[in-house]
PDB file of C-alpha atoms and ligand atoms in Angstrom:
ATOM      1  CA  UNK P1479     -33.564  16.995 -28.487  1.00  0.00           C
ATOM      2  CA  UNK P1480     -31.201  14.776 -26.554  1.00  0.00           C
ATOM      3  CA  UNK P1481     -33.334  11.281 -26.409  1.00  0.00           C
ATOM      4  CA  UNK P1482     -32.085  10.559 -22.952  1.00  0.00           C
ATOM      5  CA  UNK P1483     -33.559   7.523 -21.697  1.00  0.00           C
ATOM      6  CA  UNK P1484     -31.780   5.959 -19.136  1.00  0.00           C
ATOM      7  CA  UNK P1485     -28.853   6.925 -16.335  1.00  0.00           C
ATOM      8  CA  UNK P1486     -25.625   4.844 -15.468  1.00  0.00           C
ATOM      9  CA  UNK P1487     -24.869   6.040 -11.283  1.00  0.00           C
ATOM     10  CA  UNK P1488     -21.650   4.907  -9.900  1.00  0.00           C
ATOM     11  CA  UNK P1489     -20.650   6.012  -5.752  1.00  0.00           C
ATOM     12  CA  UNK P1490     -17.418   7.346  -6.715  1.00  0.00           C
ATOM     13  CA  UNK P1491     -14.800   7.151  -3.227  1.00  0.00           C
ATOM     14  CA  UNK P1492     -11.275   8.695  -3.749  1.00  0.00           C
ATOM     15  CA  UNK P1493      -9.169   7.726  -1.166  1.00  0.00           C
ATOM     16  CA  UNK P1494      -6.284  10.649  -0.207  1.00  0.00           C
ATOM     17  CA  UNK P1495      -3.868  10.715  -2.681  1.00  0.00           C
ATOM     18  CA  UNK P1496      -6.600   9.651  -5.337  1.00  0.00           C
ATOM     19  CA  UNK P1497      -7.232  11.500  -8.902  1.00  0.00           C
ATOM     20  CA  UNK P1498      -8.741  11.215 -12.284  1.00  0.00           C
ATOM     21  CA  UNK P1499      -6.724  12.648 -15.327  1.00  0.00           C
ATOM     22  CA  UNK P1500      -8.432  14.741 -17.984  1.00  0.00           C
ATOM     23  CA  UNK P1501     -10.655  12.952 -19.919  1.00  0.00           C
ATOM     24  CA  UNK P1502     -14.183  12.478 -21.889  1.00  0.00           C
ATOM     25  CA  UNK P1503     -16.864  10.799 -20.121  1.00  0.00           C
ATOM     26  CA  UNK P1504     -18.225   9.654 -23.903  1.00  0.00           C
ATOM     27  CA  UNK P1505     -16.103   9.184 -27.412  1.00  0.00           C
ATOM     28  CA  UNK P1506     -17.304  11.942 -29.771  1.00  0.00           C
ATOM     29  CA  UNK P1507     -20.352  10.616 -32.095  1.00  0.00           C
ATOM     30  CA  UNK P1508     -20.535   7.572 -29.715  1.00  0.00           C
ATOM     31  CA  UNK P1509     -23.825   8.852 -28.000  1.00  0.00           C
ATOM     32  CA  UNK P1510     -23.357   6.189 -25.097  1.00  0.00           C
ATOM     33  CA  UNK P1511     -22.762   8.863 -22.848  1.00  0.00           C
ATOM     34  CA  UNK P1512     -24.512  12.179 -23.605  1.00  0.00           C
ATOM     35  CA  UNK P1513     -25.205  13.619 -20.082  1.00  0.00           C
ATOM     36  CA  UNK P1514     -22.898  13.705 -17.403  1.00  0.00           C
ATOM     37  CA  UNK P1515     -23.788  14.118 -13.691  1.00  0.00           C
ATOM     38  CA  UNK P1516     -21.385  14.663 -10.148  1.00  0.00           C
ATOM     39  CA  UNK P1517     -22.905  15.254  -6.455  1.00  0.00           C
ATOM     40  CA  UNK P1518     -21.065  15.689  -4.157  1.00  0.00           C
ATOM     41  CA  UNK P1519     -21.471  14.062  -0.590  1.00  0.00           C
ATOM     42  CA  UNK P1520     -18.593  15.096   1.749  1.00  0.00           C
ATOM     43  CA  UNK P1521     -20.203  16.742   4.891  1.00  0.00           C
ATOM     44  CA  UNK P1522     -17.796  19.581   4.555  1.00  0.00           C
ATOM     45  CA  UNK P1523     -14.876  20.690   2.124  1.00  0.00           C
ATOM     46  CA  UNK P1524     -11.887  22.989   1.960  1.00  0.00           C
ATOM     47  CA  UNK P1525     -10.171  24.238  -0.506  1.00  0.00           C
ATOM     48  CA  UNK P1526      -7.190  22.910   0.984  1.00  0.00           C
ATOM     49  CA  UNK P1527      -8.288  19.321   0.797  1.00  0.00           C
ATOM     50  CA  UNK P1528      -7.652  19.760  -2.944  1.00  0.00           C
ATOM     51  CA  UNK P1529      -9.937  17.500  -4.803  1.00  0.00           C
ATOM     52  CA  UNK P1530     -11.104  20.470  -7.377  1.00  0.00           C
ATOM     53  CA  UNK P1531     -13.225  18.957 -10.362  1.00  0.00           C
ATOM     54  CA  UNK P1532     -11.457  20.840 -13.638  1.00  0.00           C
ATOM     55  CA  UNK P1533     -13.155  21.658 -16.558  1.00  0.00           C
ATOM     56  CA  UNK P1534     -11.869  23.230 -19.721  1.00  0.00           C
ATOM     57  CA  UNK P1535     -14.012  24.722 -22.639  1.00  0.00           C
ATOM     58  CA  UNK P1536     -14.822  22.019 -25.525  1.00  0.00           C
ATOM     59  CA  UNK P1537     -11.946  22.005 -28.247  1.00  0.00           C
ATOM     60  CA  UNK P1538      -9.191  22.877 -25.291  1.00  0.00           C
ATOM     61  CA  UNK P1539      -5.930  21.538 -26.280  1.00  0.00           C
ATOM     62  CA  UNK P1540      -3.544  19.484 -23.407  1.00  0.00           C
ATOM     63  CA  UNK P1541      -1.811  22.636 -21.946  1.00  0.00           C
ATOM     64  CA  UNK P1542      -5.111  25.300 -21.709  1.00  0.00           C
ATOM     65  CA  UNK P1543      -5.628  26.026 -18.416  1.00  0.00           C
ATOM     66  CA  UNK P1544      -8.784  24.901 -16.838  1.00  0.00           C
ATOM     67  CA  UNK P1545     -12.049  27.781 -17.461  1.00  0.00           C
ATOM     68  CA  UNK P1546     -12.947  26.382 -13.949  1.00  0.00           C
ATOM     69  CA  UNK P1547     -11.838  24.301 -10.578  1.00  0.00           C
ATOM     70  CA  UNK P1548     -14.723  22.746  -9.073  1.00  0.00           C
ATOM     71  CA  UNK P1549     -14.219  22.495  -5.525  1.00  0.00           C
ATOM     72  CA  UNK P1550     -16.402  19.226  -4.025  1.00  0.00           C
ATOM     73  CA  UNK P1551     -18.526  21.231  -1.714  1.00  0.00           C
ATOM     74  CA  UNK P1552     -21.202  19.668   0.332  1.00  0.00           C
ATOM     75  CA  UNK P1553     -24.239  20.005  -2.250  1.00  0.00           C
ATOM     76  CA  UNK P1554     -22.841  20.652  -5.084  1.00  0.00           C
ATOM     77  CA  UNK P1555     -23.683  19.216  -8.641  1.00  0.00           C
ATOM     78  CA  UNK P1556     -22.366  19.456 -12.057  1.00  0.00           C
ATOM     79  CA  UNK P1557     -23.513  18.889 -15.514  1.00  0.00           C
ATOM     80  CA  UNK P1558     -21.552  18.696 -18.329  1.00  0.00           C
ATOM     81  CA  UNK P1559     -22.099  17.512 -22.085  1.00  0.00           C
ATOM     82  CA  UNK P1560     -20.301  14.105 -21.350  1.00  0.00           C
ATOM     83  CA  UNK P1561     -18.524  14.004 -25.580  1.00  0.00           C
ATOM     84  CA  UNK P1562     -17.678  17.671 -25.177  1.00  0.00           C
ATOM     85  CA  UNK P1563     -16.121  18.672 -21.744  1.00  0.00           C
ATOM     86  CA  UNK P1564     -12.563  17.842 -20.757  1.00  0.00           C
ATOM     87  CA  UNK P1565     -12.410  17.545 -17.470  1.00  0.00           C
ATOM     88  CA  UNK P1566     -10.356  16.145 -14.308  1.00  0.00           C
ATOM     89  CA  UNK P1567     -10.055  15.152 -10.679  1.00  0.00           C
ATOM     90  CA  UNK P1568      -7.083  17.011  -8.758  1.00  0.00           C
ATOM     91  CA  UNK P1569      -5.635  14.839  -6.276  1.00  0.00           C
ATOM     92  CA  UNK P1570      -7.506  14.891  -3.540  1.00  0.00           C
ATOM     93  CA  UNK P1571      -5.599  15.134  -0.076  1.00  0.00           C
ATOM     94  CA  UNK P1572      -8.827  13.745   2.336  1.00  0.00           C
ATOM     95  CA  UNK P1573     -11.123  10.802   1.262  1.00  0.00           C
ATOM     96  CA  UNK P1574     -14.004  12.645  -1.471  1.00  0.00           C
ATOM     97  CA  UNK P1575     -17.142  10.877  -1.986  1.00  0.00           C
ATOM     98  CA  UNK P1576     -19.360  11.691  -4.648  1.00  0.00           C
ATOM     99  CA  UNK P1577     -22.292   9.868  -7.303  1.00  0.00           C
ATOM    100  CA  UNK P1578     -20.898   9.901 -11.174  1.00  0.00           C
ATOM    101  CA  UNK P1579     -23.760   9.664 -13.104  1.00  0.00           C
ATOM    102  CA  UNK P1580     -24.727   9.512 -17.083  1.00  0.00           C
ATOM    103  CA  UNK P1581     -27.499  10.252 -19.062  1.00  0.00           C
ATOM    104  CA  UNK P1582     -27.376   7.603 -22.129  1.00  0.00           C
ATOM    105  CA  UNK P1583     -29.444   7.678 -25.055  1.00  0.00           C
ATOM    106  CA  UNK P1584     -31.298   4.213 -26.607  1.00  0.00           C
ATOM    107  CA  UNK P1585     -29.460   2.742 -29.196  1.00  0.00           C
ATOM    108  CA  UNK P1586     -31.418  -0.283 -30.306  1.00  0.00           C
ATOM    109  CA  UNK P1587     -31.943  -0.431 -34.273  1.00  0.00           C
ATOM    110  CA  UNK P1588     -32.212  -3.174 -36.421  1.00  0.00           C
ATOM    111  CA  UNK P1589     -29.312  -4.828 -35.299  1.00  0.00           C
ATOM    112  CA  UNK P1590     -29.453  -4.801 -31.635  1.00  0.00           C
ATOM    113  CA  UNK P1591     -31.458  -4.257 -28.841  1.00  0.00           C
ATOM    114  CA  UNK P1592     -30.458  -1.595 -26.232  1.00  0.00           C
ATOM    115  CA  UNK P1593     -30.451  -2.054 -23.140  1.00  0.00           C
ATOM    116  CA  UNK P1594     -29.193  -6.219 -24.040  1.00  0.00           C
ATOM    117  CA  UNK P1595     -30.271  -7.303 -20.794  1.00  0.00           C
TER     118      UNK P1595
HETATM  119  O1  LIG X 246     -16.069  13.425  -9.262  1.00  0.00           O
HETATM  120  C1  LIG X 246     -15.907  14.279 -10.120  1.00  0.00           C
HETATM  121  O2  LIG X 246     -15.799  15.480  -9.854  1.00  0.00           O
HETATM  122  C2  LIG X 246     -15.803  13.868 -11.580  1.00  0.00           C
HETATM  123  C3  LIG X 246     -15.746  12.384 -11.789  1.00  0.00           C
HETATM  124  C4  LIG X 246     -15.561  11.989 -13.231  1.00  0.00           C
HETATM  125  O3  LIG X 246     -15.116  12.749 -14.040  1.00  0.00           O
HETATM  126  C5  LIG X 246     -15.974  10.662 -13.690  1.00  0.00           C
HETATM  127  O4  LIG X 246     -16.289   9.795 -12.857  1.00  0.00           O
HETATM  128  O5  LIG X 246     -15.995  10.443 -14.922  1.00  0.00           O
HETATM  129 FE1  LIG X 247     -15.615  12.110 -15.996  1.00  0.00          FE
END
């Protein structure tokens, strides 16, 4: 069971030119972050417009090649186990508009209260 219980939504814009590098969404064990969510709202996309969402298998080391390029078609949506999935933004060559969302879990205990505010 994952114990999701709240979701974090940013509107992500990439101007051209714009990229994320490879990265986790969540530090492993951390449980912050536990789901990870991108739509994608462009009206239209082409492959030539770069932009491709990589993802590589958990475990992948720095110079695997991506198991799959993402492209940020009108529609689409991707979920990914946000400690476990490497992933990336290729530049994108056209403004790419999208939601980045995650799925946290609550962490209050007997020490603190979650969410503090
Ligand atoms: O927009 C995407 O395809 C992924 C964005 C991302 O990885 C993030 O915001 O953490
Ligand atoms: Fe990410």
């Amino acid at each position: 069971m994952l114990g999701l219980f709240e979701m974090e939504v940013c509107f992500a814009v990439y101007p051209p030119g714009g990229f994320y590098d490879r990265h986790l969404d969540s530090f492993a064990g951390a449980r912050n972050r536990v789901v990870s969510l991108v739509a994608y709202l462009n009206e239209d996309w082409e492959e030539a417009r770069g932009g491709a969402l990589a993802i590589w298998p958990e475990g992948a080391g720095e110079s695997d090649a991506p198991a799959a390029r993402i492209f940020p078609e009108p529609g689409g949506v991707v979920l990914m186990l946000s400690e476990a999935i490497p992933h990336a933004v290729e530049v994108t060559n056209e403004k790419r508009l999208g939601l980045a969302g995650w799925w946290r879990v609550n962490q209050s205990g007997m020490d603190r209260i979650d969410p503090l505010s």
